[in-house]
PDB file of C-alpha atoms in Angstrom:
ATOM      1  CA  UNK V   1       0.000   0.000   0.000  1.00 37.00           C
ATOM      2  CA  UNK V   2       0.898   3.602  -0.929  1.00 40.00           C
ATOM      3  CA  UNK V   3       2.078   5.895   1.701  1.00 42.00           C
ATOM      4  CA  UNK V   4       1.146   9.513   1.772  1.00 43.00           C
ATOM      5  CA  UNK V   5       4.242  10.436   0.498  1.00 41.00           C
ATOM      6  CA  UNK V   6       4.492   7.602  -2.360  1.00 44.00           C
ATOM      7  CA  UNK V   7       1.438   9.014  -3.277  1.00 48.00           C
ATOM      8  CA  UNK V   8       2.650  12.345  -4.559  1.00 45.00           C
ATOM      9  CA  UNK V   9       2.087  13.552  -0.941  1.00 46.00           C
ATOM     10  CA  UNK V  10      -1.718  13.369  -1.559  1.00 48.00           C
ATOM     11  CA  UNK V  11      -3.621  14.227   1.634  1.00 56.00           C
ATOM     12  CA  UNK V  12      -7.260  14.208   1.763  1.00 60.00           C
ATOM     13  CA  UNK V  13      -8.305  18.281   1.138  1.00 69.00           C
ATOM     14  CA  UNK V  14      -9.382  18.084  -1.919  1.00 78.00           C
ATOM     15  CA  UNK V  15      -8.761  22.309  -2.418  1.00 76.00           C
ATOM     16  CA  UNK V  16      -4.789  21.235  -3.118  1.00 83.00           C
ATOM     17  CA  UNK V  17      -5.812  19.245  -6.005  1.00 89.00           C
ATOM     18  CA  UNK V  18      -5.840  20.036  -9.312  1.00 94.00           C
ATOM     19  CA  UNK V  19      -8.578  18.409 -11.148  1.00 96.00           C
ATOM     20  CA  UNK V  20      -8.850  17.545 -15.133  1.00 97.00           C
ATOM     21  CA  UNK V  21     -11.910  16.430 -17.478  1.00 97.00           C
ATOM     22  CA  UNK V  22     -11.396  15.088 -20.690  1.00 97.00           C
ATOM     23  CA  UNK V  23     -14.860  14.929 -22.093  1.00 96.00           C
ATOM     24  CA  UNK V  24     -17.705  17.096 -21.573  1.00 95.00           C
ATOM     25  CA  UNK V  25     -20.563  14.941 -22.905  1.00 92.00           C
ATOM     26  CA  UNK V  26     -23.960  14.256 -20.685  1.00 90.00           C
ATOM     27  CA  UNK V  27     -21.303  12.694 -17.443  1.00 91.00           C
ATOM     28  CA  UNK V  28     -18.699  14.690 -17.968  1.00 94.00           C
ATOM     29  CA  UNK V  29     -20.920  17.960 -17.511  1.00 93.00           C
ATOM     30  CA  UNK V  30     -22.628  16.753 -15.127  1.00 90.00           C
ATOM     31  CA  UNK V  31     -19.534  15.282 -13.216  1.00 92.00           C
ATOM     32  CA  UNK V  32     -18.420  19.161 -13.429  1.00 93.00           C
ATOM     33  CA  UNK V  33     -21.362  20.711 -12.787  1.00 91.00           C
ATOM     34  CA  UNK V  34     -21.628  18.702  -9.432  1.00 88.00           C
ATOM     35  CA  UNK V  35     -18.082  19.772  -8.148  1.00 89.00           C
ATOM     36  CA  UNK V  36     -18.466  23.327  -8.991  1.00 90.00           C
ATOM     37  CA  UNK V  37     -21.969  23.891  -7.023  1.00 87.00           C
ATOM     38  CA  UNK V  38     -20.356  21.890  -3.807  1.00 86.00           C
ATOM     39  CA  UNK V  39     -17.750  24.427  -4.379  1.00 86.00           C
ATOM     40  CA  UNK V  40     -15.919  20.575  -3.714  1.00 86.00           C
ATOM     41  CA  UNK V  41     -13.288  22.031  -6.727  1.00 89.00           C
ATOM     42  CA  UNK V  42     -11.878  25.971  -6.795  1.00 92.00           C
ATOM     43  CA  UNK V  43     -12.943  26.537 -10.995  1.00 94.00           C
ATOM     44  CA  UNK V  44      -9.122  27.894 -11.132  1.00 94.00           C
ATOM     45  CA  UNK V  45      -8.311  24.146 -10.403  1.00 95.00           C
ATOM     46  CA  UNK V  46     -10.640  22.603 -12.612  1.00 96.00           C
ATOM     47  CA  UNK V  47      -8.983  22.189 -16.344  1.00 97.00           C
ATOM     48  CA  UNK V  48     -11.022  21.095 -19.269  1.00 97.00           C
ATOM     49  CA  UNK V  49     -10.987  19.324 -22.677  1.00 96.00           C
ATOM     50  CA  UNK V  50     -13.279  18.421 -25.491  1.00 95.00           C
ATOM     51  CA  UNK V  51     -12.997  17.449 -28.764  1.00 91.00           C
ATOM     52  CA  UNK V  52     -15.771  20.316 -29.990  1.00 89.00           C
ATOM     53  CA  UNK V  53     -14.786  23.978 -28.642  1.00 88.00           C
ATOM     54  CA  UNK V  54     -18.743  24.218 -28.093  1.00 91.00           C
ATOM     55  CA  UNK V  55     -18.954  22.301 -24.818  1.00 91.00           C
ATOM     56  CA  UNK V  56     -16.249  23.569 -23.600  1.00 93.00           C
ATOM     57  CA  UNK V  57     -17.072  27.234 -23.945  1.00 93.00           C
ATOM     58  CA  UNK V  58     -20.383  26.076 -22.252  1.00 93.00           C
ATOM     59  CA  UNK V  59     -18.861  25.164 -19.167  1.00 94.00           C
ATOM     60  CA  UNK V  60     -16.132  28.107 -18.908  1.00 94.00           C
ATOM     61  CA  UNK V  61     -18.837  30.964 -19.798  1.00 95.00           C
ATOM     62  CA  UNK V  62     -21.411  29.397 -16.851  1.00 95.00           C
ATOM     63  CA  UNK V  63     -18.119  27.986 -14.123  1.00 95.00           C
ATOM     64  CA  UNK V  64     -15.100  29.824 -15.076  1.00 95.00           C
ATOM     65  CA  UNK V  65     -13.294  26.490 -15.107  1.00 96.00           C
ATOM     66  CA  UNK V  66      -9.711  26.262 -17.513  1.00 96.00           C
ATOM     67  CA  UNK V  67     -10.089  25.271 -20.636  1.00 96.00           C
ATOM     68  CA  UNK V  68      -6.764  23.733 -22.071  1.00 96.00           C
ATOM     69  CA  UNK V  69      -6.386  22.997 -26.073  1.00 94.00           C
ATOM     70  CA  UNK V  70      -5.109  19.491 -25.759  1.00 95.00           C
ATOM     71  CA  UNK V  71      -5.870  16.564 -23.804  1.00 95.00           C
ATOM     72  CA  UNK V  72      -2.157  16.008 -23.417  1.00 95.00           C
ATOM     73  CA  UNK V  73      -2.389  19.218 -21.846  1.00 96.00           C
ATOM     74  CA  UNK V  74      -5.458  18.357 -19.042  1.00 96.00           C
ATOM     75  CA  UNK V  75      -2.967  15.154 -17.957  1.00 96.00           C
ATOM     76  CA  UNK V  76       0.205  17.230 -17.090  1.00 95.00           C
ATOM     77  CA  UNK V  77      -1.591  19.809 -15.227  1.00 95.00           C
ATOM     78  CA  UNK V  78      -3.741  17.822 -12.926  1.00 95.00           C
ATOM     79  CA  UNK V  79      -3.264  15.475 -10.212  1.00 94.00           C
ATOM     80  CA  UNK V  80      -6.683  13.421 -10.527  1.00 96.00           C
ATOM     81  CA  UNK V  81      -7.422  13.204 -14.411  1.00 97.00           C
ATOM     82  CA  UNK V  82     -11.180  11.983 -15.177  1.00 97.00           C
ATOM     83  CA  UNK V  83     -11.701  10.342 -18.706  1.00 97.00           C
ATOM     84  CA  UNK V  84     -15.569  10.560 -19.316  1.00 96.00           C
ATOM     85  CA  UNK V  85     -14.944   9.966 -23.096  1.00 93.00           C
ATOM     86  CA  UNK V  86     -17.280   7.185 -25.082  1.00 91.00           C
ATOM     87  CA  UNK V  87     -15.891   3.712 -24.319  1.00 92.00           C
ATOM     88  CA  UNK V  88     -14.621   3.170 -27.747  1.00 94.00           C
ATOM     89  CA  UNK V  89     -12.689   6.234 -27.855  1.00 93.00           C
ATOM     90  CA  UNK V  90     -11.032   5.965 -24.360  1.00 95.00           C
ATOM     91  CA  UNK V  91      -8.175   3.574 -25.742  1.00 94.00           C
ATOM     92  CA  UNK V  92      -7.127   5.435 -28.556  1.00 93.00           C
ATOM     93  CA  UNK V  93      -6.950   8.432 -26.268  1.00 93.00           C
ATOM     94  CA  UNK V  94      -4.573   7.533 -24.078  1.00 94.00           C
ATOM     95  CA  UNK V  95      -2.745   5.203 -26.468  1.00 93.00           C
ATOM     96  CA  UNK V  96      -0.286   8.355 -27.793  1.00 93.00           C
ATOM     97  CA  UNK V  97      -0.424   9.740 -23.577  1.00 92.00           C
ATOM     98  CA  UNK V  98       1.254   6.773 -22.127  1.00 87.00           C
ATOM     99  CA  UNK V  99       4.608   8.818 -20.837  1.00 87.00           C
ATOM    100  CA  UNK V 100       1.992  11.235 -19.681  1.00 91.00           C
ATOM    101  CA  UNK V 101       0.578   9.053 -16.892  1.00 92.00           C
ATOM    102  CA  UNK V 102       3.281   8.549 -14.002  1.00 88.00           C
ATOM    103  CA  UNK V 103       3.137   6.982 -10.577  1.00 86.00           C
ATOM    104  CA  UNK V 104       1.563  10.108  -9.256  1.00 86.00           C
ATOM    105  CA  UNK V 105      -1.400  10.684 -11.459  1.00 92.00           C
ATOM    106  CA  UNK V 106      -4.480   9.269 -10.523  1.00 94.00           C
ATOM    107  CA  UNK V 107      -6.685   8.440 -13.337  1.00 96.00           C
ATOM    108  CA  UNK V 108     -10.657   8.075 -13.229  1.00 97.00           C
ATOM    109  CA  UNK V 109     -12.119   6.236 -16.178  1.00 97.00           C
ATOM    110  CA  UNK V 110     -15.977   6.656 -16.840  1.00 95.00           C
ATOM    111  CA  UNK V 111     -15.902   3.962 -19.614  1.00 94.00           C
ATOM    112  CA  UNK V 112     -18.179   1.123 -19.419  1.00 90.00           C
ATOM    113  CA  UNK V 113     -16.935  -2.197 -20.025  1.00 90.00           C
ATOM    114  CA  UNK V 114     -13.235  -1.525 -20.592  1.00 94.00           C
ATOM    115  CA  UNK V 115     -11.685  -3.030 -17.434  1.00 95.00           C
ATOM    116  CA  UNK V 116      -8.781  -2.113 -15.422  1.00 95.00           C
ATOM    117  CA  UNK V 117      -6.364  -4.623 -16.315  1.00 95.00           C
ATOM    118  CA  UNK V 118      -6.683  -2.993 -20.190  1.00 95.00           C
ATOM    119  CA  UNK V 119      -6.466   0.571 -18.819  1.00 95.00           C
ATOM    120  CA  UNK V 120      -3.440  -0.755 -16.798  1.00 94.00           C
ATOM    121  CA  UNK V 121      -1.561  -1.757 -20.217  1.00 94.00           C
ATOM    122  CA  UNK V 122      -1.500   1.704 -21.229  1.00 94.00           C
ATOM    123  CA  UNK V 123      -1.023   3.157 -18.185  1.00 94.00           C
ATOM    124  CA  UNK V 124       1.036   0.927 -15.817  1.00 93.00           C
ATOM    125  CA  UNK V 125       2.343   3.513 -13.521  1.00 92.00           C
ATOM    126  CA  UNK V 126      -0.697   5.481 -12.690  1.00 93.00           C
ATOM    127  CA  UNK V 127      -3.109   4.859  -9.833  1.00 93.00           C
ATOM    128  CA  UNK V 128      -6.143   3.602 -11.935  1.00 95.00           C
ATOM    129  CA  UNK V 129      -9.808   4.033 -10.741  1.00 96.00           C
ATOM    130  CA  UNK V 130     -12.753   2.415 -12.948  1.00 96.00           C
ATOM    131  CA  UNK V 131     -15.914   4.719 -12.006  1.00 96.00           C
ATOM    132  CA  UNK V 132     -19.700   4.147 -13.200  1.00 94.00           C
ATOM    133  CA  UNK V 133     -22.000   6.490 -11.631  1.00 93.00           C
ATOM    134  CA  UNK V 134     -25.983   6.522 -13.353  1.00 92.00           C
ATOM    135  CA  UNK V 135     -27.900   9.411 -14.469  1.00 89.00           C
ATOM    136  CA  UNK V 136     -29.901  10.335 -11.417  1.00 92.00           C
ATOM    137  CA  UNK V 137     -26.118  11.948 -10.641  1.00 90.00           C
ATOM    138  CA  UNK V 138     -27.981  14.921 -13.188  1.00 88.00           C
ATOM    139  CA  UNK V 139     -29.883  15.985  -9.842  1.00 90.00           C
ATOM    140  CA  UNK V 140     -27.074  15.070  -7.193  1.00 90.00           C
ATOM    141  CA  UNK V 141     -29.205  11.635  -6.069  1.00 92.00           C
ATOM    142  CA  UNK V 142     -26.702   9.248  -8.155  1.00 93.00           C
ATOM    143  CA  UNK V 143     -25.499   6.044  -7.145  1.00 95.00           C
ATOM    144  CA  UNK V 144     -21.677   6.157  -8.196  1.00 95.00           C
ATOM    145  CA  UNK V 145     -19.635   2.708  -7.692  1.00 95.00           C
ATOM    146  CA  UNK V 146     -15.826   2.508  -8.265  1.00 96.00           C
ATOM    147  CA  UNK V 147     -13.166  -0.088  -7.874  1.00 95.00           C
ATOM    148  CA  UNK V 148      -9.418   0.405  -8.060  1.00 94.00           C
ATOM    149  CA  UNK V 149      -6.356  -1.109  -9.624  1.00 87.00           C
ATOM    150  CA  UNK V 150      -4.934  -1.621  -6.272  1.00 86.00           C
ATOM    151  CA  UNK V 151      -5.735  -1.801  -3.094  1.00 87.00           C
ATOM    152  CA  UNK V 152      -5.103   1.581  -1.330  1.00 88.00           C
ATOM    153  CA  UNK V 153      -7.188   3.194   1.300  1.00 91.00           C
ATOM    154  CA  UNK V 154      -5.673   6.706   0.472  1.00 89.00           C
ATOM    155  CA  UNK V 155      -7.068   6.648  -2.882  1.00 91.00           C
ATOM    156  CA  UNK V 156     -10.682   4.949  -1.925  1.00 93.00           C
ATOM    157  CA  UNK V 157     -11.192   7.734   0.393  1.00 92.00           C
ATOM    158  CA  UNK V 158     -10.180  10.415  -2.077  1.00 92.00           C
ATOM    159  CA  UNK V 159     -12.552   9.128  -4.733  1.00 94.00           C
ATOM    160  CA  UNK V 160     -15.191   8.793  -2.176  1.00 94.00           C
ATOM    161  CA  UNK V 161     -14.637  12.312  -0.992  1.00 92.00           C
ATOM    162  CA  UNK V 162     -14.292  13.845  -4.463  1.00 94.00           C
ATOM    163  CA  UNK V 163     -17.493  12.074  -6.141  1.00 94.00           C
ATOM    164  CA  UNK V 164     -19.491  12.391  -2.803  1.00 93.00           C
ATOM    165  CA  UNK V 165     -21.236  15.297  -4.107  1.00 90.00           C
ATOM    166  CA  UNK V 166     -23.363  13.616  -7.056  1.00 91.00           C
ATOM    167  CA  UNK V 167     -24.794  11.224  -4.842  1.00 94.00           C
ATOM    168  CA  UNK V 168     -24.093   7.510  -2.886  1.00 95.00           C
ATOM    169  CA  UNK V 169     -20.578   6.734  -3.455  1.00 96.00           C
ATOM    170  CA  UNK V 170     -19.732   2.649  -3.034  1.00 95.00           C
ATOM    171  CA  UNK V 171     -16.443   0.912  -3.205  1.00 95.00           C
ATOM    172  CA  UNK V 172     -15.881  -2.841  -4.594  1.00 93.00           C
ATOM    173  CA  UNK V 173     -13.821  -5.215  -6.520  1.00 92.00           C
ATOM    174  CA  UNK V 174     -13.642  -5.618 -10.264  1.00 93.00           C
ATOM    175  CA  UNK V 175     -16.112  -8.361 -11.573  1.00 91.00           C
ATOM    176  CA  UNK V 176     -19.197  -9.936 -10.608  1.00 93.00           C
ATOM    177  CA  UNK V 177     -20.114  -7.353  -7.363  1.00 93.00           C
ATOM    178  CA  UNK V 178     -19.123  -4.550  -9.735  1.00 93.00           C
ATOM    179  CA  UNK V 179     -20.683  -5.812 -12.571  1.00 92.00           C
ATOM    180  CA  UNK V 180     -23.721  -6.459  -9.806  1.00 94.00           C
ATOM    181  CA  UNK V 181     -23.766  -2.836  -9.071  1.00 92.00           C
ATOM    182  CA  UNK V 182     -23.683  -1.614 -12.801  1.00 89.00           C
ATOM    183  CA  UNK V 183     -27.055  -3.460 -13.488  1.00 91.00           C
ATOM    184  CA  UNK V 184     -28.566  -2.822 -10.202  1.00 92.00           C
ATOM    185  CA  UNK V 185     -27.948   1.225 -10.906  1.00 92.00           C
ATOM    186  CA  UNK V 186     -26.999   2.523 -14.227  1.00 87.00           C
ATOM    187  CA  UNK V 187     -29.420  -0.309 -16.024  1.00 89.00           C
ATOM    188  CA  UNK V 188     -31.792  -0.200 -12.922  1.00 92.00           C
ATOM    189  CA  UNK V 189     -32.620   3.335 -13.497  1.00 93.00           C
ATOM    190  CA  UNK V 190     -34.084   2.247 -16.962  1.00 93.00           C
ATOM    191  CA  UNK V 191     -36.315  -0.528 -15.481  1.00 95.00           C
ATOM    192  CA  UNK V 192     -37.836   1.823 -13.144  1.00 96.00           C
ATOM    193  CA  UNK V 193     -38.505   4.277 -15.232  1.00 96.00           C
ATOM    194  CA  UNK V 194     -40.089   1.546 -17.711  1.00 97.00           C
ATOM    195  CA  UNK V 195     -41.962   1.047 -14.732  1.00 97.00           C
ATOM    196  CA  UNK V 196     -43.125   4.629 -14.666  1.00 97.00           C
ATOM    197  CA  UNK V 197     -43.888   4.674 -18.286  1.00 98.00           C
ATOM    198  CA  UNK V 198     -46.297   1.682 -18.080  1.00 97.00           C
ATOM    199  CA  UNK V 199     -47.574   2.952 -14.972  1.00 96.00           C
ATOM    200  CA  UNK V 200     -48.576   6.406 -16.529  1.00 98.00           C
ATOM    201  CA  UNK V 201     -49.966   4.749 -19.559  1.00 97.00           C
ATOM    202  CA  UNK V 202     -52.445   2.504 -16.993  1.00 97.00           C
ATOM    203  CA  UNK V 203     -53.407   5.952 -15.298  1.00 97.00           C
ATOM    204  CA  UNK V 204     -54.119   7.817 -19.169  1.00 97.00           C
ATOM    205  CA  UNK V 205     -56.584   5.325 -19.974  1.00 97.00           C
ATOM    206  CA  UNK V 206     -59.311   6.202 -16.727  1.00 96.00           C
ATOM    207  CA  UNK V 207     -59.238   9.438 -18.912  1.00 97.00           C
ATOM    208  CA  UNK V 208     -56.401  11.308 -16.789  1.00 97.00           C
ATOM    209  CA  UNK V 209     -53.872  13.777 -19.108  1.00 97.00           C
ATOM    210  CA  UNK V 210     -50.384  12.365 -20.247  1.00 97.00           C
ATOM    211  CA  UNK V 211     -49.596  15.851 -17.972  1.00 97.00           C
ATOM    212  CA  UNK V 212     -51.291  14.881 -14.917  1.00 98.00           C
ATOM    213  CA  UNK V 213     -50.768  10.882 -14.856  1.00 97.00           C
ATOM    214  CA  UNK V 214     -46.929  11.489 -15.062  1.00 97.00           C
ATOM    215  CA  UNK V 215     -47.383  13.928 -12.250  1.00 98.00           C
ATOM    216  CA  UNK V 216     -49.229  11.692 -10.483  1.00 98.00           C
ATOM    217  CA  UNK V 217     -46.237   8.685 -11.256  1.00 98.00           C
ATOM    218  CA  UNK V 218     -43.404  10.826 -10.161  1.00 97.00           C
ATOM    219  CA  UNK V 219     -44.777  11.954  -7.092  1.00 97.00           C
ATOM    220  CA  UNK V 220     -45.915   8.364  -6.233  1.00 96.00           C
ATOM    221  CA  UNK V 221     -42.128   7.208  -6.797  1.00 96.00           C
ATOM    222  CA  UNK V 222     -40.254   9.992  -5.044  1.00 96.00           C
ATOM    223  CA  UNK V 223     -43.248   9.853  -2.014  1.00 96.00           C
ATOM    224  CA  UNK V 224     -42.299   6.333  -1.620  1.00 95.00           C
ATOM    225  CA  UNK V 225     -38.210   7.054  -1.993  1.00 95.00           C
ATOM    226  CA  UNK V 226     -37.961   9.547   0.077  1.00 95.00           C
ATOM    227  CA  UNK V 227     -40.348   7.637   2.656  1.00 95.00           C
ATOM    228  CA  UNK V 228     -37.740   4.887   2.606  1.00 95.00           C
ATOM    229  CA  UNK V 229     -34.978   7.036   3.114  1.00 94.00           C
ATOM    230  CA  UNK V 230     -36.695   8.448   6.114  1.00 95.00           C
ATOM    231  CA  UNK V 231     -37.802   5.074   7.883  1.00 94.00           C
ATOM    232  CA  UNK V 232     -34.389   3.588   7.630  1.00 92.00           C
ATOM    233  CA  UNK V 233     -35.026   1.531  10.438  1.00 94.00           C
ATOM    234  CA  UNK V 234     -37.867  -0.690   8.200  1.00 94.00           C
ATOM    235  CA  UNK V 235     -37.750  -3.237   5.684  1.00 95.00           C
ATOM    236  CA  UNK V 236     -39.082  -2.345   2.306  1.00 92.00           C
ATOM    237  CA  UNK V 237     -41.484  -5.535   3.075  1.00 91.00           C
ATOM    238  CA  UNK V 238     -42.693  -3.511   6.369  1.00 91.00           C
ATOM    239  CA  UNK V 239     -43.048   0.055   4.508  1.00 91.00           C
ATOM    240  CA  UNK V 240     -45.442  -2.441   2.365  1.00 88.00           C
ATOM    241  CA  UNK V 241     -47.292  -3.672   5.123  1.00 87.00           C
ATOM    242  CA  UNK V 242     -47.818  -0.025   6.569  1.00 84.00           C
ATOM    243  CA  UNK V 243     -49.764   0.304   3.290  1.00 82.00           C
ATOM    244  CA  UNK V 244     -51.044  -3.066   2.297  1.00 66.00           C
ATOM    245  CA  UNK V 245     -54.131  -3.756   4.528  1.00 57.00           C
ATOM    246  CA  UNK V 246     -56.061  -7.273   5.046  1.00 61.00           C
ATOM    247  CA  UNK V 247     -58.115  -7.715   1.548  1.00 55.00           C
ATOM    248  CA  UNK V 248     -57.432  -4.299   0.147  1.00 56.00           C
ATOM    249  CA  UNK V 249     -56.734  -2.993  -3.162  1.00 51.00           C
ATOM    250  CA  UNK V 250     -53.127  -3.218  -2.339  1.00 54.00           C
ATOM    251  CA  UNK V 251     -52.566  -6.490  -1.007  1.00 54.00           C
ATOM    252  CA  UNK V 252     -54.775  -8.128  -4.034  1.00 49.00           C
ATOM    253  CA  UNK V 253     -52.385  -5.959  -6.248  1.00 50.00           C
TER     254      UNK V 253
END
């Protein structure tokens, strides 16, 4: 295990750390946008690239963040460099970056199904974190799972610390728990709200507007979130009971 020193002298304030994005799709804005409304990141510390100027200029006009013109660029001026690029662009990226990436970089890579031991081929000396958080991390309410290329409690609480403001950080091992985790909240999020679309459909045809029946869904589905989160101390089963009585609607449902 890394020591604080063998770990570029890394300590846990996050305000010493220089921060890079390369990518500033859907995540990678709202990975940004997160950090810079926790005022977790100073916007002087905060360095930016994109492919297409447009993005960029998006997020410098509305957080003052650093844009930089290369990506090559983003990697030598930060300490903790996040690559929320497309999975099938990630490799060629850092394919001509490789001398770029030494022992004290740590590298946090958004891209779904390339796995560490690949990212660790083209970057063997840097401290390697795979990251996938889901959308709800839009509003701050994500669920954002991570597991490193080594072992190193230094670097778990960092990440934890750093992505703490989008939502429910969790720490695992690559494979099936992480895999586990993937379904259970990036591809969760779309059952539920498949859920929500058939439920809305069920309320339009008693004669209710599309308007009102998805007003009626949402509300039903945060109520009963936000209910949870509150009664920590019951089941899911026994929040169903409160509701469900004897030969009611809800029980028969």
């Amino acid at each position: 295990m890394l020591s604080i020193k063998d770990f570029g002298g890394y300590s846990m304030n996050l305000s010493e750390k220089k921060i890079g994005i390369i990518g500033l799709g859907n995540m990678g804005q709202a990975i940004l946008s997160a950090l810079m409304k926790s005022q977790t990141v100073d916007p002087t510390r905060l360095f930016v690239y994109n492919r297409t100027p447009g993005k960029t200029q998006k997020m410098v006009s509305r957080y003052q963040v650093q844009a930089l013109d290369t990506a090559e660029q983003v990697v030598d001026r930060s300490d903790i460099v996040i690559l929320a690029t497309k999975p099938q662009d990630i490799l060629e990226l850092i394919e001509p970056l490789r001398n770029s990436f030494h022992s004290e970089k740590v590298v946090v890579s958004l891209a779904a199904g390339v796995k560490l031991r690949t990212l660790k081929k083209y970057m063997p000396d840097a401290q390697i974190v795979r990251l996938m958080p889901n959308t709800p991390v839009f509003v701050c309410r994500g669920v954002i799972s991570f597991c490193l290329s080594e072992s190193n409690i230094l670097l778990e609480n960092l990440i934890k610390k750093l992505f703490s403001p989008l939502g429910h950080v969790v720490s695992s091992e690559e494979g099936e728990v992480f895999s586990a985790l993937t379904v259970a909240t990036a591809s969760g999020t779309g059952f539920i709200f498949e859920i929500m679309e058939y439920w809305q459909d069920w309320i339009e045809e008693y004669g209710l507007s599309s308007e009102e029946a998805r007003k009626i869904v949402t509300e039903t589905f945060l109520g009963a979130a936000l209910l949870a989160e509150k009664e920590v101390d019951h089941s899911f089963e026994q929040l169903g009971a409160k509701v469900a009585s004897k030969k009611g609607v809800t029980a028969a449902g």
